[in-house]
Short mmCIF file of C-alpha atoms in Angstrom, two decimals:
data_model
loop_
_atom_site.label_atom_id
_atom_site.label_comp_id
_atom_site.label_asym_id
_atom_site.label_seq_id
_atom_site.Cartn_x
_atom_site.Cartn_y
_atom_site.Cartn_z
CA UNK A 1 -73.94 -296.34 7.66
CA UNK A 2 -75.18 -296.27 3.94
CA UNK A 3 -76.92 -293.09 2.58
CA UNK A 4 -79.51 -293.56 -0.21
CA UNK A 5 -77.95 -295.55 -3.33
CA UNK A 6 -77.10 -294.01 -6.11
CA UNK A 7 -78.45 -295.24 -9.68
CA UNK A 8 -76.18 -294.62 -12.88
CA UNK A 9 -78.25 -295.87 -16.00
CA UNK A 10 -75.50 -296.52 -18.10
CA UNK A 11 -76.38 -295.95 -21.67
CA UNK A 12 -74.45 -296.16 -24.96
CA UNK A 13 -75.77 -292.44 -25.82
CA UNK A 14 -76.77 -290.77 -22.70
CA UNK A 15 -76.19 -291.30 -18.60
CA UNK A 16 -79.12 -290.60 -16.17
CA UNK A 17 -78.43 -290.50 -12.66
CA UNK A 18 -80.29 -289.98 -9.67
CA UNK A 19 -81.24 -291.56 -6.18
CA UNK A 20 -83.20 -294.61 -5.17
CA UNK A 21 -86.89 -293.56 -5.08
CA UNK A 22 -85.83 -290.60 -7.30
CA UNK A 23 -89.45 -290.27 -9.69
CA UNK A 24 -87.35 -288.81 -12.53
CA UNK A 25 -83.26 -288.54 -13.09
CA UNK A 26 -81.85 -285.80 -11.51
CA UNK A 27 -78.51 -285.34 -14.18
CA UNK A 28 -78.54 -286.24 -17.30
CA UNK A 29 -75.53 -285.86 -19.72
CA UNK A 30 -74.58 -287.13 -23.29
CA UNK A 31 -71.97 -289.78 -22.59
CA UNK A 32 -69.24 -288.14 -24.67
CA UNK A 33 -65.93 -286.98 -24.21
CA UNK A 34 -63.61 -284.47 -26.00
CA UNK A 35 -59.97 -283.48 -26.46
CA UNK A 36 -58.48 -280.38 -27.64
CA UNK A 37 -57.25 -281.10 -30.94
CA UNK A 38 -54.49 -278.30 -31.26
CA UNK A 39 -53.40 -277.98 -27.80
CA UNK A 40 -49.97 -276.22 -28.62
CA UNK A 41 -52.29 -273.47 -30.22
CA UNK A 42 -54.06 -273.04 -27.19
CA UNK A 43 -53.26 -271.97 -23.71
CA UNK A 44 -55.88 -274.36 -22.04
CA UNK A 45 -54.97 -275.76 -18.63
CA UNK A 46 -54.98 -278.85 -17.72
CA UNK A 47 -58.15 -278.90 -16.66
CA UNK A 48 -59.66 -277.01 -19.76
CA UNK A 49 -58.43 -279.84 -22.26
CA UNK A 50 -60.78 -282.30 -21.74
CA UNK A 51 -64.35 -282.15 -21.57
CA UNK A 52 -67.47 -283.88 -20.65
CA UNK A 53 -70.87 -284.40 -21.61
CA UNK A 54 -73.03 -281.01 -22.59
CA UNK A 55 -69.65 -279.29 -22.37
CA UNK A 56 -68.19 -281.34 -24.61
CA UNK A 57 -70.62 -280.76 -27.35
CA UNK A 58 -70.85 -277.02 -26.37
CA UNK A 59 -67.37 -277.03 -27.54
CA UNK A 60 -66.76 -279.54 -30.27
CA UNK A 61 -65.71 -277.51 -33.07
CA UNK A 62 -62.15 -277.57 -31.28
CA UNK A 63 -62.36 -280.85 -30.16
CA UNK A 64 -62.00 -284.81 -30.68
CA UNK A 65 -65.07 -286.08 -29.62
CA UNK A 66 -65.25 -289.81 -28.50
CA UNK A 67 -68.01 -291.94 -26.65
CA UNK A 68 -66.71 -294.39 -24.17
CA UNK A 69 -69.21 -297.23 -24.83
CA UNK A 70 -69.33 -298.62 -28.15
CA UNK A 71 -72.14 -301.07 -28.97
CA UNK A 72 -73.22 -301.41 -25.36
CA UNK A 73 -69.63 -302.28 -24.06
CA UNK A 74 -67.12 -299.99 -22.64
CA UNK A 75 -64.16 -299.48 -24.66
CA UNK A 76 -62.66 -296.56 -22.72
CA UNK A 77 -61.79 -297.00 -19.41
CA UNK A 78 -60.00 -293.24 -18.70
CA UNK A 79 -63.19 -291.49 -20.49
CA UNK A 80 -65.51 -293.76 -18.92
CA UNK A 81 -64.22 -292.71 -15.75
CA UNK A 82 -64.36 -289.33 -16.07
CA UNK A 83 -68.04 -289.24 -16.98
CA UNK A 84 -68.59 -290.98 -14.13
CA UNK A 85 -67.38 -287.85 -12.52
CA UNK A 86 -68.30 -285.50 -14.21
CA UNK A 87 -72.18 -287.25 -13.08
CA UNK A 88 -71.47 -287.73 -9.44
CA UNK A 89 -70.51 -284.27 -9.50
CA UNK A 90 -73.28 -283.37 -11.14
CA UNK A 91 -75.18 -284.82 -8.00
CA UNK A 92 -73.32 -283.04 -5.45
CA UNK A 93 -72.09 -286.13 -3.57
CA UNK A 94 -68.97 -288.55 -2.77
CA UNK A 95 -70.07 -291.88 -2.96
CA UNK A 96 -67.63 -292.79 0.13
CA UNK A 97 -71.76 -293.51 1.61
CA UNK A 98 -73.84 -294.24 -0.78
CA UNK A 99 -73.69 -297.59 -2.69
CA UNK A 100 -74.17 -297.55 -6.71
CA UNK A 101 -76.45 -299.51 -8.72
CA UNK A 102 -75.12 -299.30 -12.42
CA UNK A 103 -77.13 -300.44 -15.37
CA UNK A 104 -75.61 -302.34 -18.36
CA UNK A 105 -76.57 -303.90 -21.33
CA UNK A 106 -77.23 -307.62 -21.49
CA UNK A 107 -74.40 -310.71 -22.45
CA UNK A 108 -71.16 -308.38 -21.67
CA UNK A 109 -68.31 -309.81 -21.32
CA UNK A 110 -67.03 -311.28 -17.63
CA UNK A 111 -64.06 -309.02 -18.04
CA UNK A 112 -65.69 -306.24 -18.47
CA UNK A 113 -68.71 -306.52 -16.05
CA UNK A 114 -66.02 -307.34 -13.39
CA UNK A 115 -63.77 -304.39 -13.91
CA UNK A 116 -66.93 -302.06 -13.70
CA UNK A 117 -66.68 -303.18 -10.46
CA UNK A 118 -63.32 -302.83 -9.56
CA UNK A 119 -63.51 -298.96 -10.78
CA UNK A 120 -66.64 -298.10 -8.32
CA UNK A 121 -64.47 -299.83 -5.23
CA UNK A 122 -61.14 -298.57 -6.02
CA UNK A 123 -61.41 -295.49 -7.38
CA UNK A 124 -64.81 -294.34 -6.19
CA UNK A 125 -64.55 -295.81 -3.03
CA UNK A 126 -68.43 -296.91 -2.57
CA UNK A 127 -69.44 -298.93 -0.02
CA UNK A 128 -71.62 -301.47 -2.00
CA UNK A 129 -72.43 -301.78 -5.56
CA UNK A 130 -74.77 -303.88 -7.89
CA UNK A 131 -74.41 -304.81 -11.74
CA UNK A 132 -78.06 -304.42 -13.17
CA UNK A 133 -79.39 -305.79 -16.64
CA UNK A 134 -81.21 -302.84 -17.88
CA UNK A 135 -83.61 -305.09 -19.80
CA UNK A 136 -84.49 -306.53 -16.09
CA UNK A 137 -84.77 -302.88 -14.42
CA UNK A 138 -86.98 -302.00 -17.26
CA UNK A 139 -89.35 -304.52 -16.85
CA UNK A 140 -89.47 -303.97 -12.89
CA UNK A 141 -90.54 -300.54 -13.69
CA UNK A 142 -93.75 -301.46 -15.18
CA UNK A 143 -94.40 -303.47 -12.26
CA UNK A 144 -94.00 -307.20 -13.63
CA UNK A 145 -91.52 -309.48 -13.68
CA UNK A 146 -92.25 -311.65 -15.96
CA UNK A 147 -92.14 -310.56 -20.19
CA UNK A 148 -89.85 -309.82 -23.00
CA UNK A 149 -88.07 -306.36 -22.79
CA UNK A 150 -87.26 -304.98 -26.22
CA UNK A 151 -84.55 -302.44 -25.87
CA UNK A 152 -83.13 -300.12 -28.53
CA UNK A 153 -81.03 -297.01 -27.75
CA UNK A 154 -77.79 -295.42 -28.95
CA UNK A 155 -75.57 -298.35 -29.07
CA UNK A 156 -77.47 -301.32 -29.35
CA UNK A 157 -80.73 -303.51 -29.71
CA UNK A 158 -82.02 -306.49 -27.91
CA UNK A 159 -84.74 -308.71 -26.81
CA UNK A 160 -84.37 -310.07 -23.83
CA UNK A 161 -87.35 -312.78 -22.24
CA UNK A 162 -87.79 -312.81 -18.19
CA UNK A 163 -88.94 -315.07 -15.97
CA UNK A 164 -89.81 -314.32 -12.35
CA UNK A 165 -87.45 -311.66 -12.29
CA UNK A 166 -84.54 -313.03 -14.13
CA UNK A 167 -83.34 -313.03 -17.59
CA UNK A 168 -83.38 -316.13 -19.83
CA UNK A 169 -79.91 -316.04 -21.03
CA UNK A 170 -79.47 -318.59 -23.30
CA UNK A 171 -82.85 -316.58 -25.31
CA UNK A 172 -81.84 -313.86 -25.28
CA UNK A 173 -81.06 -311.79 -28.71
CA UNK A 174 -78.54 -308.97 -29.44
CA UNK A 175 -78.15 -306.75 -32.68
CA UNK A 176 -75.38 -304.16 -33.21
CA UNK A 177 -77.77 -301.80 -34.70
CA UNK A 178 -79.50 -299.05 -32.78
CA UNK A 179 -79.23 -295.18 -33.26
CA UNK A 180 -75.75 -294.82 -34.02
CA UNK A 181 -75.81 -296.83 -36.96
CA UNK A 182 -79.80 -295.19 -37.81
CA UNK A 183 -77.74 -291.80 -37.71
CA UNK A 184 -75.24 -292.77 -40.05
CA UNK A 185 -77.83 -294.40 -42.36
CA UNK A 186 -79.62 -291.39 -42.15
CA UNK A 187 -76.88 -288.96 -43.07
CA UNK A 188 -76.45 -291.11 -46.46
CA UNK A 189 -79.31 -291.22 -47.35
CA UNK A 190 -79.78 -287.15 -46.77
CA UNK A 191 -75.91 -286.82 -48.51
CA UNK A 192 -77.59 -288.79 -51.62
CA UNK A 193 -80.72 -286.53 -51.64
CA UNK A 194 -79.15 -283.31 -51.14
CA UNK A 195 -76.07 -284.03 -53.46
CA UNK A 196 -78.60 -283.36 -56.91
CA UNK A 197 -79.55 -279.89 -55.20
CA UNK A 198 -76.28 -279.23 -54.22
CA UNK A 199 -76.58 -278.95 -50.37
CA UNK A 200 -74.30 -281.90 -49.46
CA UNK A 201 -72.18 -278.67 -48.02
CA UNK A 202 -74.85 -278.62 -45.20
CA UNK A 203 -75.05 -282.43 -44.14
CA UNK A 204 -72.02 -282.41 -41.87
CA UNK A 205 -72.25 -279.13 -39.69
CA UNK A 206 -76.15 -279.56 -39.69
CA UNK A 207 -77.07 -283.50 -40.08
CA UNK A 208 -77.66 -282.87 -35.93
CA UNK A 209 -80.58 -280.53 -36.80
CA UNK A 210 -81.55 -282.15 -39.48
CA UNK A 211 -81.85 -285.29 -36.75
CA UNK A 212 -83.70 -284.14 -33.85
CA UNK A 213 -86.67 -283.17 -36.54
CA UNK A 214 -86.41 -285.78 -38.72
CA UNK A 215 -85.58 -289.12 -35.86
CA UNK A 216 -86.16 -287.55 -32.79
CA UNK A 217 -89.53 -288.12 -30.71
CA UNK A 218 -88.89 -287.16 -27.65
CA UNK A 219 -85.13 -286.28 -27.59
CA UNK A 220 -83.44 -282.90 -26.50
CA UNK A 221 -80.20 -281.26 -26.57
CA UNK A 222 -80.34 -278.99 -23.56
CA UNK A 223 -83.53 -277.19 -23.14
CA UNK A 224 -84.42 -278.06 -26.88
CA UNK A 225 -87.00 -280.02 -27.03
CA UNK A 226 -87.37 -282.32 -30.50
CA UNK A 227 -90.81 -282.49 -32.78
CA UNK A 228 -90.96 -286.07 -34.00
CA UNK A 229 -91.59 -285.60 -38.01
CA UNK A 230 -89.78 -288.89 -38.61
CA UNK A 231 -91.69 -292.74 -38.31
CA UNK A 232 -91.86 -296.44 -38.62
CA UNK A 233 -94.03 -297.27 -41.64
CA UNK A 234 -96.98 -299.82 -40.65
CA UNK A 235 -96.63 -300.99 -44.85
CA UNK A 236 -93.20 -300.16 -46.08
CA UNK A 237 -93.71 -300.72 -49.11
CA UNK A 238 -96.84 -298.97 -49.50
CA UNK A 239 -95.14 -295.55 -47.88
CA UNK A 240 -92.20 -295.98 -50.53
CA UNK A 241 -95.06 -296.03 -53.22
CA UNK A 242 -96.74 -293.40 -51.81
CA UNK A 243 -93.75 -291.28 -50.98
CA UNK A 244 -92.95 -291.73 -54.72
CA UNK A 245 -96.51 -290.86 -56.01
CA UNK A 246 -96.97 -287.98 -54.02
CA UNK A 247 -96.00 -285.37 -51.66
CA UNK A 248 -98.26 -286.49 -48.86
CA UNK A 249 -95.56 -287.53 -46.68
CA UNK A 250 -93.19 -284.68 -47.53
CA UNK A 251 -92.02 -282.11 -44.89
CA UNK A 252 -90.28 -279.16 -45.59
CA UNK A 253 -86.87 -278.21 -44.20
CA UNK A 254 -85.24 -274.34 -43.98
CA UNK A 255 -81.32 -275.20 -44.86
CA UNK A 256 -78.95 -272.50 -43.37
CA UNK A 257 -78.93 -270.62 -46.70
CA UNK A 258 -82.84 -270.29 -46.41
CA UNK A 259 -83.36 -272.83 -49.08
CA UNK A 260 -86.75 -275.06 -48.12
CA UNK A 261 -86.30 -278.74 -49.20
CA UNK A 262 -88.73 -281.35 -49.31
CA UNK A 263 -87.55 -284.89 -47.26
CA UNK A 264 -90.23 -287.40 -47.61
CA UNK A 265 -89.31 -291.53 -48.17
CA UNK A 266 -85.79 -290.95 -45.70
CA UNK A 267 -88.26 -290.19 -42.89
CA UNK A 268 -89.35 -293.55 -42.37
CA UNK A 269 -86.36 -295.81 -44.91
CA UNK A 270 -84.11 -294.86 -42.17
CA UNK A 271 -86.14 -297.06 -39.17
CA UNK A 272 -86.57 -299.35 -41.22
CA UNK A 273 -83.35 -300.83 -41.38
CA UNK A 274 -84.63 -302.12 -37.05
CA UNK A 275 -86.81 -304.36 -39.26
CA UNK A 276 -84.81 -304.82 -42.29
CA UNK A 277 -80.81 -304.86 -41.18
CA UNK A 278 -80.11 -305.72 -44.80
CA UNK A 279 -80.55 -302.24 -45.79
CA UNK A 280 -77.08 -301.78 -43.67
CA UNK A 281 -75.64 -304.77 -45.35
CA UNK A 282 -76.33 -306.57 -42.42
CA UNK A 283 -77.17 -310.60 -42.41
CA UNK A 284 -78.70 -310.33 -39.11
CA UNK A 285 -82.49 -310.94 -38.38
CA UNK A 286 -85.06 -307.70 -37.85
CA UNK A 287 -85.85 -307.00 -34.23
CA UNK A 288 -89.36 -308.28 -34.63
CA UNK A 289 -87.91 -311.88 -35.63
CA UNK A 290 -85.39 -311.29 -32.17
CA UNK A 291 -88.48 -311.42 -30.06
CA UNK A 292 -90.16 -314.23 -31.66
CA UNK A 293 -86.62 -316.59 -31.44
CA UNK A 294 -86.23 -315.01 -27.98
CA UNK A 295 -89.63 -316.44 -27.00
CA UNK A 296 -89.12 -319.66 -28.84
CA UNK A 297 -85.73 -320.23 -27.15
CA UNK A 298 -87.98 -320.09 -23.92
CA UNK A 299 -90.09 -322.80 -22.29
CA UNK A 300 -93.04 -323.47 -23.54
CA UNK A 301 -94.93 -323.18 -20.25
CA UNK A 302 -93.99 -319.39 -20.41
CA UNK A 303 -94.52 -318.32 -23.79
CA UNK A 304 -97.78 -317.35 -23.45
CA UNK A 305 -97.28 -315.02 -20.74
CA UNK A 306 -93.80 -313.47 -22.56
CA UNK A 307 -96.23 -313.35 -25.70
CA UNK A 308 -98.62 -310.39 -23.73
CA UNK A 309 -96.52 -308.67 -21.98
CA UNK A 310 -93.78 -307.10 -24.80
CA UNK A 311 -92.05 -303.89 -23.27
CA UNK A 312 -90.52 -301.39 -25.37
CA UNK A 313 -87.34 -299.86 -23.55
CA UNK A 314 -84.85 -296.87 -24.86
CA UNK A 315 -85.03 -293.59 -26.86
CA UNK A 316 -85.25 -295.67 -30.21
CA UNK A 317 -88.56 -297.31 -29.48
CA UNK A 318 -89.89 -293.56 -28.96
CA UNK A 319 -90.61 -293.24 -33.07
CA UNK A 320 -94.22 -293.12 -33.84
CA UNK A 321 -95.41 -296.18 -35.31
CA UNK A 322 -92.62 -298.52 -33.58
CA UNK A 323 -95.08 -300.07 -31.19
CA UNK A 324 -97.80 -300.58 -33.98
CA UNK A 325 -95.14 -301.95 -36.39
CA UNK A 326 -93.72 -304.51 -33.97
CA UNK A 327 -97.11 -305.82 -32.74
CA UNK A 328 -98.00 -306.34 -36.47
CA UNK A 329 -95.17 -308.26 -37.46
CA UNK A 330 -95.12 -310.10 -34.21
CA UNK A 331 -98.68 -311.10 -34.17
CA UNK A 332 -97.89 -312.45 -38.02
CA UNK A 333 -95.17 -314.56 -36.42
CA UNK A 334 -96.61 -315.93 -33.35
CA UNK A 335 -99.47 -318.88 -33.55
CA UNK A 336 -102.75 -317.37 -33.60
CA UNK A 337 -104.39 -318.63 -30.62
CA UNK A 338 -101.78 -316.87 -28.28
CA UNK A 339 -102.54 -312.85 -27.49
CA UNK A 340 -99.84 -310.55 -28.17
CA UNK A 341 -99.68 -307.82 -26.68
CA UNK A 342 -96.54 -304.72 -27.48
CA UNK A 343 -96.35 -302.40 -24.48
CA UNK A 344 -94.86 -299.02 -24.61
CA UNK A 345 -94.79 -296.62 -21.51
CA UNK A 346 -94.64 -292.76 -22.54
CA UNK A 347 -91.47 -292.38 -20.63
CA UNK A 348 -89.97 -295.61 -22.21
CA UNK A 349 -86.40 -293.51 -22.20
CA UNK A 350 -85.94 -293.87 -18.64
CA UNK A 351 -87.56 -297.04 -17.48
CA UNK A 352 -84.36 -298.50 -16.91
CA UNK A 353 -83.58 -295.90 -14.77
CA UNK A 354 -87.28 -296.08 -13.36
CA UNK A 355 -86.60 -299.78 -12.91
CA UNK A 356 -82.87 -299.43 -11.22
CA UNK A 357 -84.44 -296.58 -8.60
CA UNK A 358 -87.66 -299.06 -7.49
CA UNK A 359 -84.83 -302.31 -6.84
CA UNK A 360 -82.50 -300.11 -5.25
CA UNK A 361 -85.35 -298.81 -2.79
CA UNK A 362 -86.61 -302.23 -2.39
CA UNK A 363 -83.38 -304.78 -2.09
CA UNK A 364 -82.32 -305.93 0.88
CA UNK A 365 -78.31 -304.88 1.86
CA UNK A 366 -77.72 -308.88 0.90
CA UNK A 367 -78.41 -308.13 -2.33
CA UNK A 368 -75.53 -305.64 -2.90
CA UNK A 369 -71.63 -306.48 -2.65
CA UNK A 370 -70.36 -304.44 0.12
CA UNK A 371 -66.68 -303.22 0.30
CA UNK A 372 -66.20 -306.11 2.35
CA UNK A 373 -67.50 -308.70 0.42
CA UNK A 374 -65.17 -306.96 -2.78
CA UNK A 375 -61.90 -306.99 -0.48
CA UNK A 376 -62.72 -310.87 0.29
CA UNK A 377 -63.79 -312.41 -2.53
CA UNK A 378 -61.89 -309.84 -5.25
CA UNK A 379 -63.89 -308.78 -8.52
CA UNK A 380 -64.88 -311.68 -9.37
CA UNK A 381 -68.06 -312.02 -6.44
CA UNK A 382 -69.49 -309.62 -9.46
CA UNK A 383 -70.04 -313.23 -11.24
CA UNK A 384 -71.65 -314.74 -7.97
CA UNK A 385 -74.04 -311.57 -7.29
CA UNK A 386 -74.94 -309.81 -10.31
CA UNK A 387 -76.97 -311.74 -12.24
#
């Protein structure tokens, strides 16, 4: 007998877990991992040298933090693993009865899709398990199943078209730039302005700070809730002219020493780089010219309908003046008889999540691979099933 599934979003730069039908995640957790760094000067038990999640960051000034997915993609099995635990823990169950819908990110590789699964029926012991695109559960969780889903969150950014439920593969479009690389774009840019003032000493031990008021919309860290002071310009160039002219689009910061600085043109030069890779040194296209080849890659029957219904998904659509941006430079590209038509839910963070919990409620047991179907066919029915 299954119990009710259990969903694992599985994002670059935060898990949220829960149960099918859940309205909101029940855990959520960085997905980070840390090492002691010194152990021989420590007397830490076993258990005590490696942490998870919150805990990990609680305690990061004596450890090696590292984040198991990188770009999307999982590059470290052991930590992976025990985040994983650390979450089902977290939901105060063994998932000997409840199957496990995991999210991923779209085009990963065979191997790596395949060995997610091996993991949940090995060493988790689950009695059925499904692979879900998050760009698919996303749009589910709106209610249609038929759009583009633009997706942007810690470790990468995509646009991915859908038809009738299922993602166009050859259209869709991937870019290695999301808010890891926005961070570190953002911490040069704050190293270059505080280095004439002297408060480059601050960037490291406080860029985090400096973040969640600066990037963040609607991110927290704990009970810490974020006040969004950073945006996407609508004219780019006419913010870096006025940022230049004037102090209009200044805010003031209190640095640790009580010195109040003024950030202005980094608030919104930052985002833009989602528009403008170059600014990275990048040769790929902006993500508003990965929706328009994603729809153009599509038949033509469809592209009308993926034209109006553009869904924003993951934390880094949350910056004020993303959706306004996008349906700007979109409209600009697309031919002007078509309507197009950007899309962005207030709880965009989770609507993979959202998504994952409605299919999971929904789907018929055919729909998952059961234990037996794993033990039969071997890891490879993830291929056949998960698509």
């Amino acid at each position: 007998m299954w119990f009710r599934p259990v969903i694992i979003d599985n994002g670059s730069g935060r898990i949220k877990a829960g149960f099918a039908s859940d309205e909101r995640p029940r855990f959520i957790c960085p997905n980070v991992v840390g090492e002691v760094k010194h152990k021989k000067f420590f007397s830490f038990s076993e258990s005590q040298q490696c942490y998870v999640g919150n805990d990990a960051l609680a305690h990061r000034a004596i450890l090696k933090l590292s984040y198991p997915i990188k770009h999307g993609v999982i590059s470290d099995w052991n930590g992976m693993e025990k985040v994983w635990s650390s979450v089902i823990t977290g939901l105060g169950v063994s998932l000997k009865h409840h199957p496990v819908l995991l999210t991923e990110a779209p085009l990963n590789p065979k191997a790596k899709r395949e060995e997610v699964c091996e993991r949940f029926f090995e060493g988790f012991d689950c009695p059925a398990f499904y692979i879900g695109i998050q760009a698919v559960m996303s749009l589910y969780s709106t209610g249609k199943i038929t759009g583009v889903v633009v997706e942007s969150g810690q470790g990468v950014s995509c646009s991915v078209p859908i038809y009738q439920g299922y993602a166009i593969w050859h259209a869709i479009k991937r870019l290695n730039l999301a808010g890891h690389e926005l961070t570190e774009y953002l911490s040069k840019l704050l190293r270059e302005r505080f280095e004439a003032h002297d408060l480059s000493r601050f960037v490291d031990s406080h860029v985090k700070r400096l973040l969640l008021q600066i990037i963040c919309r609607h991110g927290s860290l704990g009970n810490l809730e974020a006040v969004s002071t950073g945006f996407v310009a609508l004219d780019y160039e006419e913010a870096l002219n006025k940022a230049a002219m004037s102090d209009e689009l200044h805010v003031s910061y209190e640095m640790p020493d009580g010195q109040i600085v003024l950030i202005g043109s980094e608030r919104f030069r930052c985002l833009e780089a989602l528009f403008r890779p170059s600014l990275l040194g990048l040769e790929d296209v902006g993500i508003h010219w990965m929706v328009y080849n994603s729809i153009m890659k599509s038949d033509l029957d469809i592209r009308k309908d993926l034209y109006a219904n553009i869904v924003l998904s993951g934390g880094t659509t949350m910056h004020e003046g993303f959706q306004e941006r996008l349906q700007a430079e979109v409209v600009a590209l697309a031919p002007r008889t078509v309507k197009v038509r950007v899309i962005a839910k207030p709880e965009r963070d989770c609507l993979a999540f959202f998504g994952a919990a409605v299919m999971a409620t929904i789907c018929g047991q055919t729909t998952w691979i059961s234990a037996k179907e794993y033990h039969t066919y071997g890891k490879a029915i993830v291929g056949r099933k998960c698509f």
